Coordinates of C-alpha atoms and ligand atoms in Angstrom, one line a residue:
X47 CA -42.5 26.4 -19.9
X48 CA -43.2 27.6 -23.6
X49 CA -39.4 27.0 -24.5
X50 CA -39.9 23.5 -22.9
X51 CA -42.8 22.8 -24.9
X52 CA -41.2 24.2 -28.5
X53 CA -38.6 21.8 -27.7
X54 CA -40.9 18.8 -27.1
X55 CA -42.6 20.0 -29.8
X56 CA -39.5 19.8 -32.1
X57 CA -38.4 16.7 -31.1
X58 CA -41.4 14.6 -31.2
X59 CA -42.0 16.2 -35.2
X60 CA -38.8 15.4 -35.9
X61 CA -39.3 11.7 -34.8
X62 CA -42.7 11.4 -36.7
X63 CA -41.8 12.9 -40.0
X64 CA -38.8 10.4 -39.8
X65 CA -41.3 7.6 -39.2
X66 CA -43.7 8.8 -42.0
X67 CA -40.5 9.3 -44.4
X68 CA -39.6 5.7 -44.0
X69 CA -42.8 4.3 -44.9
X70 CA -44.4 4.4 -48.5
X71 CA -45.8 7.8 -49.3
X72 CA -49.4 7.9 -50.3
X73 CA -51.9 9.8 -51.0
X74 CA -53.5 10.1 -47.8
X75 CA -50.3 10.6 -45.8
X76 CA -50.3 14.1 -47.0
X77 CA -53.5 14.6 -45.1
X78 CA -52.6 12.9 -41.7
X79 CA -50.1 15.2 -41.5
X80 CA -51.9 17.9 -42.3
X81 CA -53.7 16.7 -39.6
X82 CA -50.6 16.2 -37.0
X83 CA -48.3 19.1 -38.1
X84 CA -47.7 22.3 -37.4
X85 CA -49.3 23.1 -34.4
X86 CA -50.6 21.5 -31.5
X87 CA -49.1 22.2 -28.0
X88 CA -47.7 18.7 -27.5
X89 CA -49.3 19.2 -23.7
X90 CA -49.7 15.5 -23.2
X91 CA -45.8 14.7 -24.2
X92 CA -44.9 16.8 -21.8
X93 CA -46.7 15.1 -18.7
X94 CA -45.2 12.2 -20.0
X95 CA -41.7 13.6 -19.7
X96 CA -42.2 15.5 -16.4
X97 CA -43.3 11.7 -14.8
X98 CA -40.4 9.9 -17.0
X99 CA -38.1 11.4 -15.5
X100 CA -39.6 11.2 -12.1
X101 CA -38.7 7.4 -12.8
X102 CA -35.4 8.2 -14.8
X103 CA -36.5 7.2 -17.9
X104 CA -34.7 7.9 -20.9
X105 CA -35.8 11.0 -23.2
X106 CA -35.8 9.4 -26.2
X107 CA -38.0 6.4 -25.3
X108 CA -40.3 9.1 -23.5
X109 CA -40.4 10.9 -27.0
X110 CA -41.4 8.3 -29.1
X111 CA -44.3 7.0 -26.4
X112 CA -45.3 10.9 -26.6
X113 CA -45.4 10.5 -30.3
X114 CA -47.7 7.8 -30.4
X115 CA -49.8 9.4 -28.1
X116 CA -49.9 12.5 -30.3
X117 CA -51.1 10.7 -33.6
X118 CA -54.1 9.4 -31.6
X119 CA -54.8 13.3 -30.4
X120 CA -54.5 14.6 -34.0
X121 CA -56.6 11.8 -35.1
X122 CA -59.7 12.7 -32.2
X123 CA -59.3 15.9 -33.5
X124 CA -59.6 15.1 -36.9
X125 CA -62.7 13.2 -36.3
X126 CA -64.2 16.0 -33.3
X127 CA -64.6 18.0 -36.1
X128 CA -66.0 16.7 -38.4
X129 CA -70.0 17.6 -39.6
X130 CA -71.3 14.7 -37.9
X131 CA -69.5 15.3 -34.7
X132 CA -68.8 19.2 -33.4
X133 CA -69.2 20.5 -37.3
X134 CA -66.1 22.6 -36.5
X135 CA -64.0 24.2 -39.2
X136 CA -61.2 26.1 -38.1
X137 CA -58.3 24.0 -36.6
X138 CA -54.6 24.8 -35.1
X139 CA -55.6 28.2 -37.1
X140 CA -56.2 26.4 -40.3
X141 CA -59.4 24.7 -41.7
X142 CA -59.4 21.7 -40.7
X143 CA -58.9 18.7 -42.4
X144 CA -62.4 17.7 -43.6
X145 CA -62.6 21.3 -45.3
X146 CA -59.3 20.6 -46.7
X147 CA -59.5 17.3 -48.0
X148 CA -63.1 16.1 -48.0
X149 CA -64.9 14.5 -45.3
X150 CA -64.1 11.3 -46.7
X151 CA -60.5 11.6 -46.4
X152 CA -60.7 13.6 -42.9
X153 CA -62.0 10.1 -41.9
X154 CA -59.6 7.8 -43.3
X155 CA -56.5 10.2 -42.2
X156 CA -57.9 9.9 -38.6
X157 CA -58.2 6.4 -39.0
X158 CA -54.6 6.0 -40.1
X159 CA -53.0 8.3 -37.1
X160 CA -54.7 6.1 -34.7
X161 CA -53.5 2.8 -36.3
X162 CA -50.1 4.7 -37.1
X163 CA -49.5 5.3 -33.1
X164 CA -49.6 1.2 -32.7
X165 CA -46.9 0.9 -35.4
X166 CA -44.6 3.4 -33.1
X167 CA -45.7 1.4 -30.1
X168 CA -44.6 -1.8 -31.9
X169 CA -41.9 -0.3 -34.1
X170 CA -38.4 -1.7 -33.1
X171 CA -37.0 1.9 -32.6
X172 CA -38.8 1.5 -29.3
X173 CA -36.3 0.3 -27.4
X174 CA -38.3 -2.0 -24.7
X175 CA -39.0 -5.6 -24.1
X176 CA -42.0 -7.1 -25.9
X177 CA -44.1 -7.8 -23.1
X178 CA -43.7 -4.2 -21.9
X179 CA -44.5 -2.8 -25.3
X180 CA -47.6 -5.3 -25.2
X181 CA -49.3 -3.5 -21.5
X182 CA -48.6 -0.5 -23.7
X183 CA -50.6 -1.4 -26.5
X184 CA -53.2 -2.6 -24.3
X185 CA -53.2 0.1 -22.6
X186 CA -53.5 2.4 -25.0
X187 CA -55.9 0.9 -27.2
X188 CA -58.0 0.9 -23.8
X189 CA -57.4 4.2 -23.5
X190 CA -58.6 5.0 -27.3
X191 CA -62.0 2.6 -27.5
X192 CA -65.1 2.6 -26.1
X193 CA -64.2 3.3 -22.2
X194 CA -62.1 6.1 -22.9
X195 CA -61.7 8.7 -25.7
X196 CA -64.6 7.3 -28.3
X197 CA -67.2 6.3 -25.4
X198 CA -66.7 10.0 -24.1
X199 CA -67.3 11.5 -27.5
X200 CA -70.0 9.3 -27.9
X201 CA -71.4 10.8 -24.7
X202 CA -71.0 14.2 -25.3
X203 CA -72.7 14.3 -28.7
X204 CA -75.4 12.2 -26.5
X205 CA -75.5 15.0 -24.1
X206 CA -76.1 18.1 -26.2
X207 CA -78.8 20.0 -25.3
X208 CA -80.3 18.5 -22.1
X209 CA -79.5 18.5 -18.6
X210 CA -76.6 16.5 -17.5
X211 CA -75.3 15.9 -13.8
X212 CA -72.3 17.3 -12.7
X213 CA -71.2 13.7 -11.7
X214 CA -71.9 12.5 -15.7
X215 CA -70.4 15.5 -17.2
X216 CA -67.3 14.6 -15.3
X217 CA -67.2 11.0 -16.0
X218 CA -67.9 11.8 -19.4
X219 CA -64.9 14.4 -19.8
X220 CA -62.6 12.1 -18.1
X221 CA -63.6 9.5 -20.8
X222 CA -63.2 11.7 -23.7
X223 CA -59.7 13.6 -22.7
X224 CA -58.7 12.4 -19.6
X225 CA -57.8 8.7 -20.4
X226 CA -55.2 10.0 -22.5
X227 CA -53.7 11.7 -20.1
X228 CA -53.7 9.1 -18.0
X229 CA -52.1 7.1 -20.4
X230 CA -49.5 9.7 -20.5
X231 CA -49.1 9.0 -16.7
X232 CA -49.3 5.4 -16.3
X233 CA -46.4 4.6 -18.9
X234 CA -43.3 5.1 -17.0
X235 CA -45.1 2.6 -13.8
X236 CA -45.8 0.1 -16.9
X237 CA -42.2 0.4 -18.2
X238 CA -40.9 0.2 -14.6
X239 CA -43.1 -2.9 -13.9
X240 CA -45.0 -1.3 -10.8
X241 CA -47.7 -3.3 -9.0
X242 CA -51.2 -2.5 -9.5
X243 CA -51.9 0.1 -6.7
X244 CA -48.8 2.3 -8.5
X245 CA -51.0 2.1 -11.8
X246 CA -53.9 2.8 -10.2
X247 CA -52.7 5.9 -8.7
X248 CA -50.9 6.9 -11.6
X249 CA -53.9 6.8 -13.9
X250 CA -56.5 8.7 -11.6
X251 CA -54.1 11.5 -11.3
X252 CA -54.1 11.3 -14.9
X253 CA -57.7 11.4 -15.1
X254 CA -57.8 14.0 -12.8
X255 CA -54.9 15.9 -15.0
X256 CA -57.2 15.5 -18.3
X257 CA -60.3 16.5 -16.7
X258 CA -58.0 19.8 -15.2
X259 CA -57.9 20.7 -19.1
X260 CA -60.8 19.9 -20.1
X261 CA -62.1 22.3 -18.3
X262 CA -59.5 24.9 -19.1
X263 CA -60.6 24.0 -22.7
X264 CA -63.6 24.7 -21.9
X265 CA -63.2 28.3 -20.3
X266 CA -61.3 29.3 -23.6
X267 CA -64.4 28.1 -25.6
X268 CA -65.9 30.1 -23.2
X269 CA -64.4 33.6 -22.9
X270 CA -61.3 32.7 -25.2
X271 CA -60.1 34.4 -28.3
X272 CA -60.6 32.2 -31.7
X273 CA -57.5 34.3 -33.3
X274 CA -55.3 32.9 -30.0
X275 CA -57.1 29.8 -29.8
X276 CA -56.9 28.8 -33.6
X277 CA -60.0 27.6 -32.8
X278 CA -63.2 28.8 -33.5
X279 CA -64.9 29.9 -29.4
X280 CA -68.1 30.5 -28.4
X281 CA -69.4 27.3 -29.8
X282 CA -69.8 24.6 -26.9
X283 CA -72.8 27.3 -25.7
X284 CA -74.2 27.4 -29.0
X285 CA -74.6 23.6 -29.8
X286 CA -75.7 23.1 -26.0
X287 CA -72.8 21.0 -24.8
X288 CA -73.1 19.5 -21.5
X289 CA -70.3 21.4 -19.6
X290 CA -69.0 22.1 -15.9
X291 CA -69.5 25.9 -16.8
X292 CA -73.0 25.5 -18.4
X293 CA -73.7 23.6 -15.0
X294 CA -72.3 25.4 -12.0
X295 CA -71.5 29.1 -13.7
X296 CA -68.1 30.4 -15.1
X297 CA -66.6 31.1 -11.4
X298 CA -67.6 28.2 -9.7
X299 CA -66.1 26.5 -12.3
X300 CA -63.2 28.1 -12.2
X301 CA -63.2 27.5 -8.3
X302 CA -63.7 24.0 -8.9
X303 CA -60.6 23.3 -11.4
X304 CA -58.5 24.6 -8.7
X305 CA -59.7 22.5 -6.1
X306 CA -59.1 19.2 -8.6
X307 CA -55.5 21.6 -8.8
X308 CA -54.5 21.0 -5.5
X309 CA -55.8 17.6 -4.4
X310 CA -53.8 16.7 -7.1
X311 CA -51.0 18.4 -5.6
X312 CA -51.8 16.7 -2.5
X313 CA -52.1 13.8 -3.9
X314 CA -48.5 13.7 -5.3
X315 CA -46.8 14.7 -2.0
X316 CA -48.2 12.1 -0.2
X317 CA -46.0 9.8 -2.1
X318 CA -43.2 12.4 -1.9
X319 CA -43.9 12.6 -5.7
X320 CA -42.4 16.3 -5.4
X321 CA -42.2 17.7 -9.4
X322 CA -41.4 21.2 -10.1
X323 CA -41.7 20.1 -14.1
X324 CA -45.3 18.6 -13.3
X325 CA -46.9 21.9 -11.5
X326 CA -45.6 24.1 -14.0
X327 CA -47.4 22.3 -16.6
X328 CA -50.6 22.1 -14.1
X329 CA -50.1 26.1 -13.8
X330 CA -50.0 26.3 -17.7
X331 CA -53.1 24.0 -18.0
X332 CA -55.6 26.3 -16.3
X333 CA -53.6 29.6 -17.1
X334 CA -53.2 28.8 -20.7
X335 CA -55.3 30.7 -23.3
X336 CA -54.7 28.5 -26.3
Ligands
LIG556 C1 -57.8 20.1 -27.7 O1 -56.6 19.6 -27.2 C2 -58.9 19.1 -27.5 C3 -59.1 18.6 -26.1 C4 -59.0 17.4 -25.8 C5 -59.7 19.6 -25.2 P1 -55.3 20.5 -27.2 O2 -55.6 21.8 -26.7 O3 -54.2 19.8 -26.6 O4 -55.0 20.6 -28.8 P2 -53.6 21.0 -29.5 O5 -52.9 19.7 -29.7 O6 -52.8 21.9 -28.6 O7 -54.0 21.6 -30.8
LIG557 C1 -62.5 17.3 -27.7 O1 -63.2 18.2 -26.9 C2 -62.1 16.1 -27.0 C3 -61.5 15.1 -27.9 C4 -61.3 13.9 -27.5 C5 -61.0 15.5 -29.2 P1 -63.7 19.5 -27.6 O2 -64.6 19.2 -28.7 O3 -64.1 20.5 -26.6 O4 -62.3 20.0 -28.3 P2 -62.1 21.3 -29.1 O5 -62.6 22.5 -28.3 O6 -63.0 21.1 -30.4 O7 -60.7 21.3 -29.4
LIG558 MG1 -66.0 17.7 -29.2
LIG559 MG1 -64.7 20.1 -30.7
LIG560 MG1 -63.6 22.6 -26.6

């Protein structure tokens, strides 16, 4: 799984320093990729491959969708950090971008990144048809606004330091990292046309996917080590965020990402969706402690 994931990892840096080096270089660019390089686990690249090629699609078209999705991952996490958001400092083991560049260009980096993942979407090294590459976009810029990763960290700001349901902490953690996953999972039924029930099913078990490692995320916060991390932990208790493990305690919580584990197991074999790629990354996901 690790040599799986250096190699996405390669790959998809490759194809984005490729695409920043053909553009203009300015001053910000250096920035956004401070921002998107080195580091980062590529995790949501790789559910994209392991359901590509479920559906045969080809690697490098897989790679470039990945990359898009990455710039809008690098670009939340610019942002989540930021004072007015998690005030976080420490990022991929480095400061993070607002301590390295100013608060001002931390903002307009992220902003760029997100933008930046349309132009891959768009970009005519994307070998697919228009009207494919416009469901992505739509998709995707879905996925990014105010019903996915934005609305869910408008909620969890919203939900610091008072009691949250369990059902709302969920809905709000799907929101804020699961819709990207579900992007991830939902890309090769949109290239391959599939009716609505296909993306339907494709984008819960993507939801349930993203809220799998949110939670994981959540129990390294929790009991993790910042030097393995490269993240500062300990901190979601501190600033009173509305998690699973604030709610139910560190075991049931444990107990519960399991359960979401296997019915999405289940889920799968029911449409003799068998992937031995896919449940090692889900193993990796809640064993990970980085
Ligand atoms: C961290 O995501 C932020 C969450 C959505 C929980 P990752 O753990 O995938 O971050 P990198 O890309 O590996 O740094
Ligand atoms: C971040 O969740 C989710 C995003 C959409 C960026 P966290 O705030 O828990 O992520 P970390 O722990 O700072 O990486
Ligand atoms: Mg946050
Ligand atoms: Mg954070
Ligand atoms: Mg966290």
């Amino acid at each position: 799984m690790k040599n799986k994931l250096v190699k996405i990892a390669k790959d998809t840096n490759l194809f984005l320093k490729q695409f920043i080096k053909k553009q203009k270089k300015t001053k910000l660019v250096t920035a956004m990729q401070y921002g998107l390089f080195p580091g980062g686990k590529k995790i949501r690249s790789k559910i994209l491959l392991d359901i590509g090629t479920i559906f045969k699609i080809e690697y490098k078209t897989l790679v470039m969708i990945g990359a898009a999705v990455e710039c809008i991952h690098a670009y939340s996490l610019i942002h989540d950090d930021l004072p007015c958001m998690d005030n976080d400092k420490l990022r991929r083991g480095k400061p993070a971008t607002h301590i390295k560049f100013g608060e001002s260009t931390a903002v307009l980096a992220g902003n760029s990144l997100l933008t930046m993942a349309f132009e891959i979407l768009t970009s005519s090294n994307l070998k697919l048809n228009k009207e494919i590459k416009v469901d992505l976009v739509q998709k995707l810029s879905e996925t990014s606004g105010h019903l996915g990763i934005a609305g869910g960290q408008y909620l969890d700001l919203s939900f610091e330091k008072k009691r949250i349901s369990k059902n709302k902490i969920i809905d709000m953690e799907i929101k804020k990292t699961g819709k990207l996953f579900s992007f991830c999972c939902v890309v090769p039924a949109i290239i391959k046309k599939k009716n609505n029930k296909d993306i339907k099913f494709f984008e819960n078990i993507g939801s349930s996917i993203g809220l799998l490692f949110q939670i994981a995320d959540d129990l390294i916060d929790f009991k993790g080590s910042s030097k393995i991390a490269g993240k500062i932990t300990g901190k979601d208790k501190k600033k009173g965020k509305a998690t699973l493990i604030n709610l139910l305690g560190y075991q049931n919580a444990i107990k519960y990402s399991n359960e979401i584990k296997f019915k999405i197991i289940k889920d799968l074999k029911k449409r003799s969706l068998k992937s031995n790629n896919l449940n090692e990354t889900l193993d990796y996901i809640l064993t990970r402690n980085k």
